[in-house]
């Protein structure tokens, strides 16, 4: 099944986990610490409201960011703005309507893949995030890896429910490390 099909058929918990995982992997672009979204994961696992920890994360990540929007940082600034939109668009509750969660998960999926495409030095004009999401191509290496992570998250929660969230966190942690390394490498490349 394509990523689009998996999102279309997912239940509320799976959609919330999918959106949160995409956002979690992109936290480095917002200048956040690795654990900033951990309370939201705990609330999702316990079927609790995440309104308070979401407000706290928005406050912590809502100002500043990793890069300023100048010509030398255009790709990173655009990537950070996409990540910020994921955070701003998060429903106040992980138990929001299926439609609201599906829109958010879909937006996060698209934004995370676009971020990886922007930051991938191997990306070309021909690679399309839409084609990747619909299963027509894997895309450049960073995009292909993010696509695999998104599919893994959806499959883990669909198959294991709350029990799959620990594995989802591991997938997100790995993706966050990759993205942090890519951003760091790009910053070192500019300073040379």
Coordinates of N, CA, C and O in Angstrom, one line a residue:
X1 N 0.8 -1.2 0.0 CA 0.0 0.0 0.0 C 0.9 1.3 0.0 O 1.9 1.3 0.6
X2 N 0.4 2.3 -0.7 CA 1.1 3.5 -0.7 C 0.9 4.2 0.7 O 0.0 3.9 1.4
X3 N 1.8 5.2 0.9 CA 1.6 6.0 2.1 C 0.3 6.7 2.2 O -0.4 6.8 3.2
X4 N -0.2 7.2 1.0 CA -1.5 7.9 1.0 C -2.6 6.9 1.4 O -3.5 7.3 2.1
X5 N -2.5 5.7 0.9 CA -3.5 4.7 1.2 C -3.5 4.3 2.7 O -4.5 4.1 3.3
X6 N -2.3 4.2 3.3 CA -2.1 3.9 4.7 C -2.8 5.0 5.6 O -3.5 4.7 6.5
X7 N -2.5 6.2 5.2 CA -3.1 7.3 6.0 C -4.6 7.4 5.8 O -5.4 7.5 6.8
X8 N -5.1 7.1 4.6 CA -6.5 7.1 4.4 C -7.3 6.0 5.2 O -8.4 6.2 5.6
X9 N -6.6 4.9 5.4 CA -7.2 3.8 6.2 C -6.9 3.8 7.7 O -7.4 2.8 8.4
X10 N -6.2 4.7 8.2 CA -5.7 4.7 9.6 C -6.8 5.1 10.5 O -7.6 6.0 10.2
X11 N -6.7 4.6 11.8 CA -7.6 5.0 12.8 C -7.0 6.3 13.5 O -5.9 6.7 13.2
X12 N -7.8 6.8 14.5 CA -7.4 8.1 15.1 C -6.0 8.0 15.8 O -5.2 8.9 15.7
X13 N -5.8 6.9 16.6 CA -4.5 6.8 17.3 C -3.3 6.7 16.3 O -2.3 7.3 16.5
X14 N -3.5 6.0 15.3 CA -2.5 5.8 14.2 C -2.2 7.2 13.6 O -1.0 7.5 13.3
X15 N -3.3 7.9 13.3 CA -3.1 9.2 12.6 C -2.4 10.2 13.6 O -1.5 10.9 13.1
X16 N -2.8 10.2 14.8 CA -2.1 11.1 15.8 C -0.6 10.7 15.9 O 0.3 11.6 16.0
X17 N -0.3 9.4 16.0 CA 1.1 8.9 16.1 C 1.9 9.3 14.8 O 3.0 9.7 14.9
X18 N 1.2 9.2 13.7 CA 1.9 9.5 12.4 C 2.3 11.0 12.4 O 3.4 11.3 12.0
X19 N 1.3 11.9 12.7 CA 1.6 13.3 12.6 C 2.7 13.7 13.7 O 3.6 14.4 13.4
X20 N 2.5 13.1 14.9 CA 3.5 13.4 16.0 C 4.9 12.9 15.6 O 5.9 13.6 15.9
X21 N 5.0 11.8 15.0 CA 6.3 11.2 14.6 C 6.9 12.1 13.6 O 8.1 12.3 13.6
X22 N 6.2 12.5 12.6 CA 6.8 13.4 11.6 C 7.3 14.7 12.2 O 8.4 15.2 11.9
X23 N 6.5 15.3 13.1 CA 6.9 16.5 13.8 C 8.1 16.2 14.7 O 9.1 17.0 14.7
X24 N 8.1 15.1 15.4 CA 9.2 14.7 16.3 C 10.5 14.6 15.5 O 11.6 15.1 16.0
X25 N 10.5 14.1 14.3 CA 11.7 13.9 13.5 C 12.2 15.3 13.0 O 13.4 15.4 12.8
X26 N 11.4 16.3 13.0 CA 11.8 17.6 12.4 C 12.1 18.6 13.5 O 12.4 19.8 13.2
X27 N 12.0 18.2 14.8 CA 12.3 19.1 15.9 C 13.6 19.8 15.8 O 13.7 21.0 16.1
X28 N 14.7 19.2 15.2 CA 16.0 19.9 15.1 C 15.9 21.2 14.3 O 16.6 22.2 14.6
X29 N 15.0 21.3 13.4 CA 14.8 22.5 12.6 C 14.2 23.7 13.4 O 14.3 24.8 13.0
X30 N 13.6 23.3 14.5 CA 13.0 24.4 15.3 C 13.8 24.7 16.5 O 13.4 25.4 17.4
X31 N 15.0 24.1 16.6 CA 16.0 24.4 17.6 C 15.6 23.7 19.0 O 16.1 24.1 20.0
X32 N 14.8 22.7 18.9 CA 14.3 22.0 20.1 C 15.2 20.9 20.6 O 15.9 20.3 19.8
X33 N 15.1 20.6 21.9 CA 15.7 19.4 22.4 C 15.0 18.2 22.0 O 13.8 18.2 21.7
X34 N 15.7 17.1 22.1 CA 15.2 15.8 21.6 C 13.9 15.4 22.4 O 13.1 14.7 21.8
X35 N 13.8 15.7 23.6 CA 12.8 15.3 24.5 C 11.6 16.2 24.6 O 10.6 15.9 25.3
X36 N 11.6 17.3 23.8 CA 10.5 18.3 23.9 C 9.1 17.8 23.7 O 8.2 18.2 24.3
X37 N 9.0 16.7 22.8 CA 7.7 16.2 22.5 C 7.3 14.9 23.3 O 6.3 14.4 23.2
X38 N 8.2 14.5 24.2 CA 8.0 13.3 25.0 C 6.7 13.3 25.8 O 6.0 12.3 25.8
X39 N 6.3 14.4 26.4 CA 5.0 14.4 27.1 C 3.8 14.1 26.2 O 2.9 13.5 26.6
X40 N 3.9 14.5 24.9 CA 2.8 14.3 24.0 C 2.7 12.8 23.7 O 1.6 12.2 23.6
X41 N 3.9 12.1 23.6 CA 3.9 10.7 23.4 C 3.3 10.0 24.6 O 2.5 9.0 24.4
X42 N 3.7 10.4 25.8 CA 3.1 9.8 27.0 C 1.6 9.9 27.0 O 0.9 9.0 27.4
X43 N 1.1 11.1 26.7 CA -0.3 11.3 26.7 C -1.0 10.5 25.7 O -2.1 10.0 25.9
X44 N -0.4 10.4 24.5 CA -1.0 9.5 23.4 C -1.1 8.1 23.9 O -2.1 7.4 23.7
X45 N -0.1 7.6 24.5 CA 0.0 6.2 25.0 C -1.1 6.0 26.1 O -1.7 4.9 26.2
X46 N -1.4 7.0 26.9 CA -2.3 6.8 28.0 C -3.7 7.3 27.7 O -4.6 7.4 28.6
X47 N -4.0 7.7 26.4 CA -5.3 8.2 26.0 C -5.7 9.4 26.8 O -6.8 9.6 27.2
X48 N -4.7 10.3 27.1 CA -4.9 11.5 27.9 C -4.9 12.7 27.0 O -4.3 12.7 25.9
X49 N -5.4 13.8 27.4 CA -5.3 15.1 26.7 C -3.9 15.5 26.6 O -3.1 15.4 27.5
X50 N -3.5 16.0 25.4 CA -2.2 16.5 25.3 C -2.2 18.1 25.1 O -1.2 18.7 24.7
X51 N -3.3 18.7 25.5 CA -3.4 20.1 25.3 C -2.4 20.9 26.0 O -1.7 21.8 25.5
X52 N -2.1 20.6 27.3 CA -1.1 21.3 28.1 C 0.3 21.1 27.6 O 1.0 22.1 27.4
X53 N 0.7 19.8 27.4 CA 2.1 19.7 26.8 C 2.3 20.2 25.4 O 3.3 20.6 25.1
X54 N 1.2 20.2 24.6 CA 1.3 20.8 23.3 C 1.5 22.3 23.4 O 2.3 22.9 22.7
X55 N 0.7 22.9 24.3 CA 0.9 24.4 24.5 C 2.3 24.7 25.0 O 3.0 25.7 24.5
X56 N 2.9 23.9 25.8 CA 4.2 24.0 26.3 C 5.3 23.9 25.2 O 6.2 24.6 25.1
X57 N 5.1 22.8 24.4 CA 6.0 22.6 23.2 C 5.9 23.8 22.2 O 6.9 24.2 21.7
X58 N 4.7 24.3 22.0 CA 4.5 25.4 21.1 C 5.3 26.6 21.6 O 5.9 27.4 20.9
X59 N 5.2 26.8 22.9 CA 5.8 28.0 23.5 C 7.4 27.8 23.4 O 8.1 28.8 23.1
X60 N 7.8 26.6 23.7 CA 9.3 26.4 23.6 C 9.8 26.4 22.2 O 10.9 26.9 22.0
X61 N 9.1 25.9 21.3 CA 9.6 25.8 19.9 C 9.1 26.9 19.0 O 9.6 27.1 17.9
X62 N 8.2 27.7 19.5 CA 7.5 28.7 18.6 C 8.3 29.9 18.4 O 8.0 30.7 17.4
X63 N 9.4 30.2 19.1 CA 10.2 31.3 18.9 C 11.6 30.9 18.5 O 12.0 29.8 18.8
X64 N 12.3 31.7 17.8 CA 13.7 31.4 17.4 C 13.6 30.4 16.3 O 12.9 30.4 15.4
X65 N 14.4 29.4 16.4 CA 14.6 28.4 15.4 C 16.0 28.2 15.1 O 16.9 28.9 15.6
X66 N 16.3 27.3 14.2 CA 17.7 27.0 13.9 C 18.4 28.0 13.0 O 19.5 28.3 13.1
X67 N 17.6 28.6 12.0 CA 18.2 29.5 11.0 C 17.4 30.7 10.8 O 16.2 30.8 11.1
X68 N 18.0 31.7 10.3 CA 17.4 33.0 9.9 C 17.1 32.9 8.4 O 17.8 32.2 7.7
X69 N 16.1 33.6 7.9 CA 15.7 33.5 6.5 C 16.5 34.5 5.7 O 16.1 35.5 5.3
X70 N 17.8 34.1 5.4 CA 18.6 34.9 4.5 C 19.0 34.1 3.3 O 18.7 32.9 3.3
X71 N 19.6 34.6 2.3 CA 19.9 33.9 1.1 C 20.8 32.7 1.3 O 20.6 31.6 0.7
X72 N 21.7 32.7 2.3 CA 22.6 31.6 2.6 C 21.9 30.5 3.2 O 22.4 29.3 3.3
X73 N 20.7 30.7 3.8 CA 20.0 29.7 4.6 C 18.6 29.5 4.0 O 17.7 29.0 4.7
X74 N 18.3 29.7 2.8 CA 17.0 29.7 2.2 C 16.4 28.3 2.4 O 15.2 28.2 2.8
X75 N 17.1 27.2 2.0 CA 16.5 25.9 2.1 C 16.2 25.6 3.6 O 15.1 25.0 3.9
X76 N 17.1 25.9 4.5 CA 16.9 25.6 5.9 C 15.7 26.4 6.5 O 14.9 25.9 7.3
X77 N 15.6 27.7 6.0 CA 14.5 28.5 6.5 C 13.2 28.0 6.0 O 12.2 27.9 6.8
X78 N 13.1 27.5 4.8 CA 11.9 27.0 4.3 C 11.5 25.7 5.0 O 10.4 25.4 5.4
X79 N 12.6 24.8 5.3 CA 12.3 23.6 6.0 C 11.8 23.9 7.4 O 10.9 23.2 7.9
X80 N 12.4 24.9 8.1 CA 12.0 25.2 9.4 C 10.6 25.7 9.4 O 9.8 25.4 10.3
X81 N 10.2 26.5 8.4 CA 8.8 27.0 8.3 C 7.8 25.8 8.1 O 6.7 25.8 8.7
X82 N 8.2 24.8 7.3 CA 7.3 23.6 7.2 C 7.2 22.9 8.5 O 6.1 22.5 8.9
X83 N 8.3 22.8 9.3 CA 8.2 22.1 10.6 C 7.3 22.9 11.5 O 6.5 22.4 12.3
X84 N 7.4 24.3 11.5 CA 6.6 25.1 12.4 C 5.1 24.9 12.1 O 4.3 24.9 12.9
X85 N 4.8 24.8 10.8 CA 3.4 24.6 10.4 C 2.9 23.3 10.9 O 1.7 23.2 11.3
X86 N 3.7 22.3 11.0 CA 3.3 21.0 11.6 C 2.9 21.2 13.0 O 1.8 20.7 13.5
X87 N 3.7 21.9 13.7 CA 3.5 22.1 15.2 C 2.2 23.0 15.3 O 1.4 22.7 16.2
X88 N 2.1 24.1 14.6 CA 1.0 25.0 14.7 C -0.3 24.3 14.3 O -1.4 24.6 14.9
X89 N -0.3 23.3 13.4 CA -1.5 22.7 12.9 C -1.9 21.5 13.8 O -3.0 20.9 13.5
X90 N -1.2 21.1 14.8 CA -1.5 20.0 15.6 C -2.8 20.2 16.3 O -3.1 21.2 16.9
X91 N -3.7 19.2 16.3 CA -5.0 19.3 17.0 C -4.7 19.4 18.5 O -3.7 18.8 19.0
X92 N -5.5 20.1 19.2 CA -5.3 20.2 20.7 C -5.5 18.9 21.4 O -5.0 18.8 22.6
X93 N -6.1 18.0 20.8 CA -6.3 16.7 21.5 C -6.0 15.5 20.5 O -6.3 15.6 19.4
X94 N -5.3 14.5 21.1 CA -5.0 13.3 20.2 C -6.3 12.5 19.9 O -6.2 11.7 19.0
X95 N -7.4 12.9 20.5 CA -8.6 12.2 20.3 C -9.6 13.0 19.4 O -10.8 12.9 19.5
X96 N -9.0 14.0 18.7 CA -9.8 14.9 17.8 C -10.5 14.0 16.8 O -10.3 12.8 16.7
X97 N -11.4 14.6 16.0 CA -12.1 13.8 15.0 C -11.1 13.2 14.0 O -10.0 13.7 13.8
X98 N -11.6 12.0 13.5 CA -10.7 11.3 12.5 C -10.4 12.2 11.4 O -9.2 12.2 10.9
X99 N -11.3 13.0 10.9 CA -11.0 13.9 9.8 C -10.0 14.9 10.1 O -9.1 15.2 9.3
X100 N -10.0 15.5 11.3 CA -9.0 16.5 11.7 C -7.7 15.9 11.8 O -6.7 16.4 11.4
X101 N -7.6 14.7 12.4 CA -6.3 14.0 12.6 C -5.8 13.5 11.3 O -4.6 13.6 11.0
X102 N -6.7 13.1 10.4 CA -6.2 12.7 9.0 C -5.6 13.9 8.3 O -4.6 13.7 7.6
X103 N -6.3 15.0 8.3 CA -5.7 16.2 7.7 C -4.4 16.6 8.2 O -3.4 16.9 7.5
X104 N -4.2 16.5 9.6 CA -3.0 16.9 10.2 C -1.9 15.9 9.8 O -0.8 16.2 9.5
X105 N -2.2 14.6 9.9 CA -1.2 13.5 9.6 C -0.8 13.7 8.1 O 0.4 13.5 7.8
X106 N -1.7 13.9 7.3 CA -1.4 14.1 5.8 C -0.6 15.3 5.6 O 0.4 15.2 4.9
X107 N -0.9 16.4 6.2 CA -0.1 17.6 6.1 C 1.3 17.4 6.7 O 2.3 17.8 6.1
X108 N 1.4 16.7 7.8 CA 2.8 16.4 8.4 C 3.6 15.5 7.5 O 4.8 15.7 7.3
X109 N 2.9 14.5 7.0 CA 3.6 13.6 6.1 C 4.2 14.3 4.9 O 5.4 14.2 4.6
X110 N 3.4 15.1 4.2 CA 3.8 15.9 3.1 C 5.0 16.9 3.5 O 6.0 16.9 2.8
X111 N 4.8 17.6 4.6 CA 5.8 18.6 5.0 C 7.1 17.9 5.4 O 8.2 18.4 5.0
X112 N 7.1 16.7 6.1 CA 8.3 16.0 6.4 C 9.1 15.6 5.2 O 10.3 15.7 5.1
X113 N 8.3 15.1 4.2 CA 9.0 14.6 3.0 C 9.6 15.8 2.2 O 10.7 15.8 1.6
X114 N 8.8 16.9 2.2 CA 9.3 18.2 1.5 C 10.6 18.7 2.2 O 11.6 19.1 1.6
X115 N 10.6 18.6 3.5 CA 11.8 19.0 4.3 C 13.0 18.2 3.9 O 14.1 18.7 3.6
X116 N 12.8 16.9 3.9 CA 13.9 16.0 3.5 C 14.4 16.2 2.1 O 15.5 16.1 1.8
X117 N 13.4 16.5 1.2 CA 13.8 16.8 -0.2 C 14.6 18.1 -0.3 O 15.6 18.2 -1.0
X118 N 14.2 19.1 0.5 CA 14.9 20.4 0.5 C 16.3 20.2 1.0 O 17.3 20.9 0.5
X119 N 16.5 19.4 1.9 CA 17.8 19.2 2.6 C 18.7 18.1 1.9 O 19.8 17.9 2.3
X120 N 18.1 17.4 0.9 CA 18.9 16.3 0.3 C 19.7 16.8 -0.9 O 19.1 17.3 -1.9
X121 N 21.0 16.7 -0.8 CA 21.9 17.2 -1.9 C 21.7 16.4 -3.2 O 22.0 16.9 -4.3
X122 N 21.1 15.2 -3.1 CA 20.9 14.4 -4.2 C 19.6 14.6 -4.9 O 19.3 14.1 -6.0
X123 N 18.7 15.5 -4.3 CA 17.4 15.7 -4.9 C 17.6 16.5 -6.2 O 18.4 17.4 -6.3
X124 N 16.7 16.2 -7.1 CA 16.7 16.9 -8.4 C 15.3 17.5 -8.7 O 14.4 17.2 -7.9
X125 N 15.2 18.2 -9.7 CA 13.9 18.8 -10.1 C 12.9 17.8 -10.4 O 11.7 18.0 -10.4
X126 N 13.3 16.6 -10.8 CA 12.4 15.5 -11.3 C 11.7 14.8 -10.1 O 10.6 14.2 -10.3
X127 N 12.3 14.8 -8.9 CA 11.8 14.0 -7.8 C 10.6 14.8 -7.2 O 10.6 16.0 -7.0
X128 N 9.5 14.1 -7.1 CA 8.2 14.7 -6.6 C 7.8 14.0 -5.3 O 7.7 12.8 -5.2
X129 N 7.5 14.8 -4.3 CA 7.0 14.3 -3.0 C 5.7 13.5 -3.2 O 5.4 12.5 -2.7
X130 N 4.9 14.1 -4.1 CA 3.6 13.5 -4.4 C 3.7 12.1 -5.0 O 3.1 11.1 -4.6
X131 N 4.7 11.9 -5.9 CA 4.9 10.6 -6.5 C 5.4 9.6 -5.4 O 5.0 8.5 -5.4
X132 N 6.3 10.1 -4.5 CA 6.7 9.2 -3.4 C 5.6 8.8 -2.5 O 5.5 7.6 -2.2
X133 N 4.8 9.7 -2.1 CA 3.7 9.4 -1.2 C 2.7 8.4 -1.9 O 2.0 7.7 -1.2
X134 N 2.5 8.5 -3.2 CA 1.6 7.6 -3.9 C 2.2 6.3 -4.4 O 1.6 5.5 -5.0
X135 N 3.5 6.1 -4.0 CA 4.1 4.9 -4.3 C 4.7 4.7 -5.7 O 5.1 3.6 -6.1
X136 N 4.8 5.8 -6.4 CA 5.3 5.7 -7.8 C 6.8 5.8 -7.9 O 7.4 5.4 -8.9
X137 N 7.5 6.3 -6.9 CA 8.9 6.3 -6.8 C 9.4 6.4 -5.4 O 8.6 6.8 -4.5
X138 N 10.6 6.1 -5.1 CA 11.2 6.2 -3.8 C 11.7 7.6 -3.5 O 11.8 8.0 -2.4
X139 N 12.2 8.3 -4.6 CA 12.8 9.6 -4.4 C 14.2 9.5 -4.1 O 14.8 8.5 -4.0
X140 N 14.9 10.7 -3.8 CA 16.3 10.7 -3.5 C 16.5 10.1 -2.1 O 15.5 9.9 -1.3
X141 N 17.7 9.8 -1.7 CA 18.0 9.0 -0.5 C 17.3 9.5 0.8 O 16.8 8.7 1.5
X142 N 17.5 10.8 1.1 CA 16.8 11.3 2.4 C 15.3 11.1 2.3 O 14.7 10.8 3.3
X143 N 14.8 11.4 1.2 CA 13.3 11.3 1.0 C 12.9 9.8 1.1 O 11.9 9.5 1.8
X144 N 13.6 9.0 0.5 CA 13.3 7.5 0.5 C 13.3 7.0 2.0 O 12.5 6.2 2.4
X145 N 14.3 7.4 2.7 CA 14.4 7.0 4.1 C 13.3 7.5 5.0 O 12.7 6.8 5.8
X146 N 12.9 8.8 4.8 CA 11.8 9.4 5.5 C 10.5 8.7 5.1 O 9.6 8.4 5.9
X147 N 10.3 8.3 3.8 CA 9.1 7.6 3.4 C 9.0 6.3 4.1 O 8.0 5.9 4.6
X148 N 10.2 5.5 4.2 CA 10.2 4.2 4.9 C 9.8 4.4 6.4 O 9.1 3.6 6.9
X149 N 10.3 5.5 7.0 CA 10.0 5.7 8.4 C 8.5 6.0 8.6 O 7.9 5.5 9.5
X150 N 7.9 6.8 7.7 CA 6.5 7.1 7.8 C 5.6 5.9 7.6 O 4.7 5.6 8.4
X151 N 6.0 5.0 6.7 CA 5.2 3.8 6.5 C 5.4 2.9 7.7 O 4.4 2.3 8.1
X152 N 6.6 2.8 8.2 CA 6.8 1.9 9.4 C 6.0 2.4 10.6 O 5.4 1.6 11.3
X153 N 5.9 3.7 10.8 CA 5.1 4.2 11.9 C 3.6 3.8 11.7 O 3.0 3.3 12.7
X154 N 3.1 4.0 10.6 CA 1.7 3.7 10.3 C 1.5 2.2 10.5 O 0.5 1.8 11.1
X155 N 2.4 1.4 10.0 CA 2.2 -0.1 10.1 C 2.3 -0.6 11.5 O 1.6 -1.4 12.0
X156 N 3.3 0.0 12.3 CA 3.5 -0.4 13.7 C 2.3 -0.1 14.6 O 1.8 -1.0 15.3
X157 N 1.7 1.1 14.4 CA 0.6 1.4 15.3 C -0.7 0.7 14.8 O -1.5 0.2 15.6
X158 N -0.8 0.5 13.5 CA -2.0 -0.2 13.0 C -1.9 -1.7 13.5 O -2.9 -2.2 14.0
X159 N -0.7 -2.3 13.5 CA -0.6 -3.7 13.9 C -0.6 -3.9 15.4 O -1.1 -4.9 15.9
X160 N 0.0 -3.0 16.2 CA 0.2 -3.2 17.6 C -0.5 -2.2 18.5 O -0.4 -2.3 19.7
X161 N -1.2 -1.2 18.0 CA -1.9 -0.2 18.8 C -0.9 0.5 19.7 O 0.2 0.8 19.3
X162 N -1.3 0.8 20.9 CA -0.4 1.5 21.9 C 0.9 0.7 22.1 O 1.9 1.4 22.3
X163 N 0.9 -0.6 22.0 CA 2.1 -1.4 22.1 C 3.2 -1.1 21.1 O 4.3 -1.3 21.3
X164 N 2.8 -0.5 19.9 CA 3.7 -0.2 18.9 C 4.4 1.2 19.1 O 5.3 1.5 18.4
X165 N 3.9 2.0 20.1 CA 4.4 3.3 20.2 C 5.9 3.4 20.6 O 6.6 4.3 20.2
X166 N 6.3 2.4 21.4 CA 7.8 2.3 21.8 C 8.6 2.2 20.5 O 9.6 2.9 20.4
X167 N 8.2 1.3 19.6 CA 9.0 1.1 18.4 C 8.9 2.4 17.5 O 9.9 2.7 16.8
X168 N 7.7 3.0 17.5 CA 7.6 4.3 16.8 C 8.5 5.3 17.3 O 9.2 6.0 16.5
X169 N 8.7 5.4 18.6 CA 9.7 6.4 19.2 C 11.1 6.1 18.7 O 11.8 7.0 18.4
X170 N 11.4 4.8 18.6 CA 12.8 4.4 18.1 C 12.9 4.9 16.7 O 14.0 5.4 16.3
X171 N 11.9 4.7 15.9 CA 12.0 5.1 14.5 C 12.1 6.6 14.4 O 12.9 7.1 13.6
X172 N 11.4 7.3 15.2 CA 11.5 8.8 15.2 C 12.8 9.3 15.7 O 13.4 10.2 15.2
X173 N 13.3 8.6 16.7 CA 14.6 9.0 17.3 C 15.7 8.9 16.2 O 16.6 9.8 16.0
X174 N 15.7 7.8 15.5 CA 16.7 7.6 14.4 C 16.5 8.6 13.3 O 17.5 9.2 12.9
X175 N 15.3 8.9 12.9 CA 15.1 10.0 11.9 C 15.5 11.3 12.4 O 16.0 12.1 11.6
X176 N 15.3 11.6 13.6 CA 15.7 12.9 14.2 C 17.2 13.1 14.2 O 17.8 14.1 13.8
X177 N 17.9 12.0 14.5 CA 19.4 12.0 14.5 C 19.9 12.2 13.0 O 20.8 13.0 12.8
X178 N 19.2 11.6 12.1 CA 19.6 11.7 10.7 C 19.5 13.2 10.3 O 20.4 13.8 9.7
X179 N 18.3 13.8 10.6 CA 18.0 15.1 10.2 C 19.0 16.1 10.9 O 19.5 17.0 10.2
X180 N 19.2 15.9 12.1 CA 20.1 16.8 12.9 C 21.5 16.7 12.2 O 22.2 17.7 12.1
X181 N 22.0 15.5 11.8 CA 23.3 15.4 11.2 C 23.3 16.1 9.8 O 24.3 16.7 9.5
X182 N 22.3 16.0 9.1 CA 22.2 16.6 7.8 C 22.3 18.1 7.9 O 23.0 18.8 7.2
X183 N 21.5 18.7 8.9 CA 21.5 20.1 9.1 C 22.9 20.6 9.6 O 23.4 21.6 9.1
X184 N 23.5 19.8 10.4 CA 24.9 20.1 10.9 C 25.9 20.1 9.8 O 26.7 21.0 9.7
X185 N 25.8 19.1 9.0 CA 26.7 18.9 7.8 C 26.6 20.1 6.9 O 27.6 20.7 6.4
X186 N 25.3 20.5 6.6 CA 25.1 21.7 5.7 C 25.7 23.0 6.4 O 26.3 23.8 5.7
X187 N 25.6 23.1 7.7 CA 26.1 24.3 8.4 C 27.6 24.3 8.3 O 28.2 25.4 8.1
X188 N 28.2 23.1 8.5 CA 29.7 23.1 8.4 C 30.2 23.4 7.0 O 31.2 24.0 6.8
X189 N 29.4 22.9 6.0 CA 29.8 23.1 4.6 C 29.8 24.6 4.2 O 30.6 25.1 3.4
X190 N 28.8 25.4 4.8 CA 28.8 26.8 4.6 C 29.9 27.6 5.2 O 30.3 28.6 4.8
X191 N 30.4 27.0 6.4 CA 31.4 27.8 7.1 C 32.8 27.5 6.6 O 33.7 28.1 7.0
X192 N 32.9 26.6 5.6 CA 34.3 26.3 5.1 C 34.6 27.3 4.1 O 33.9 27.9 3.3

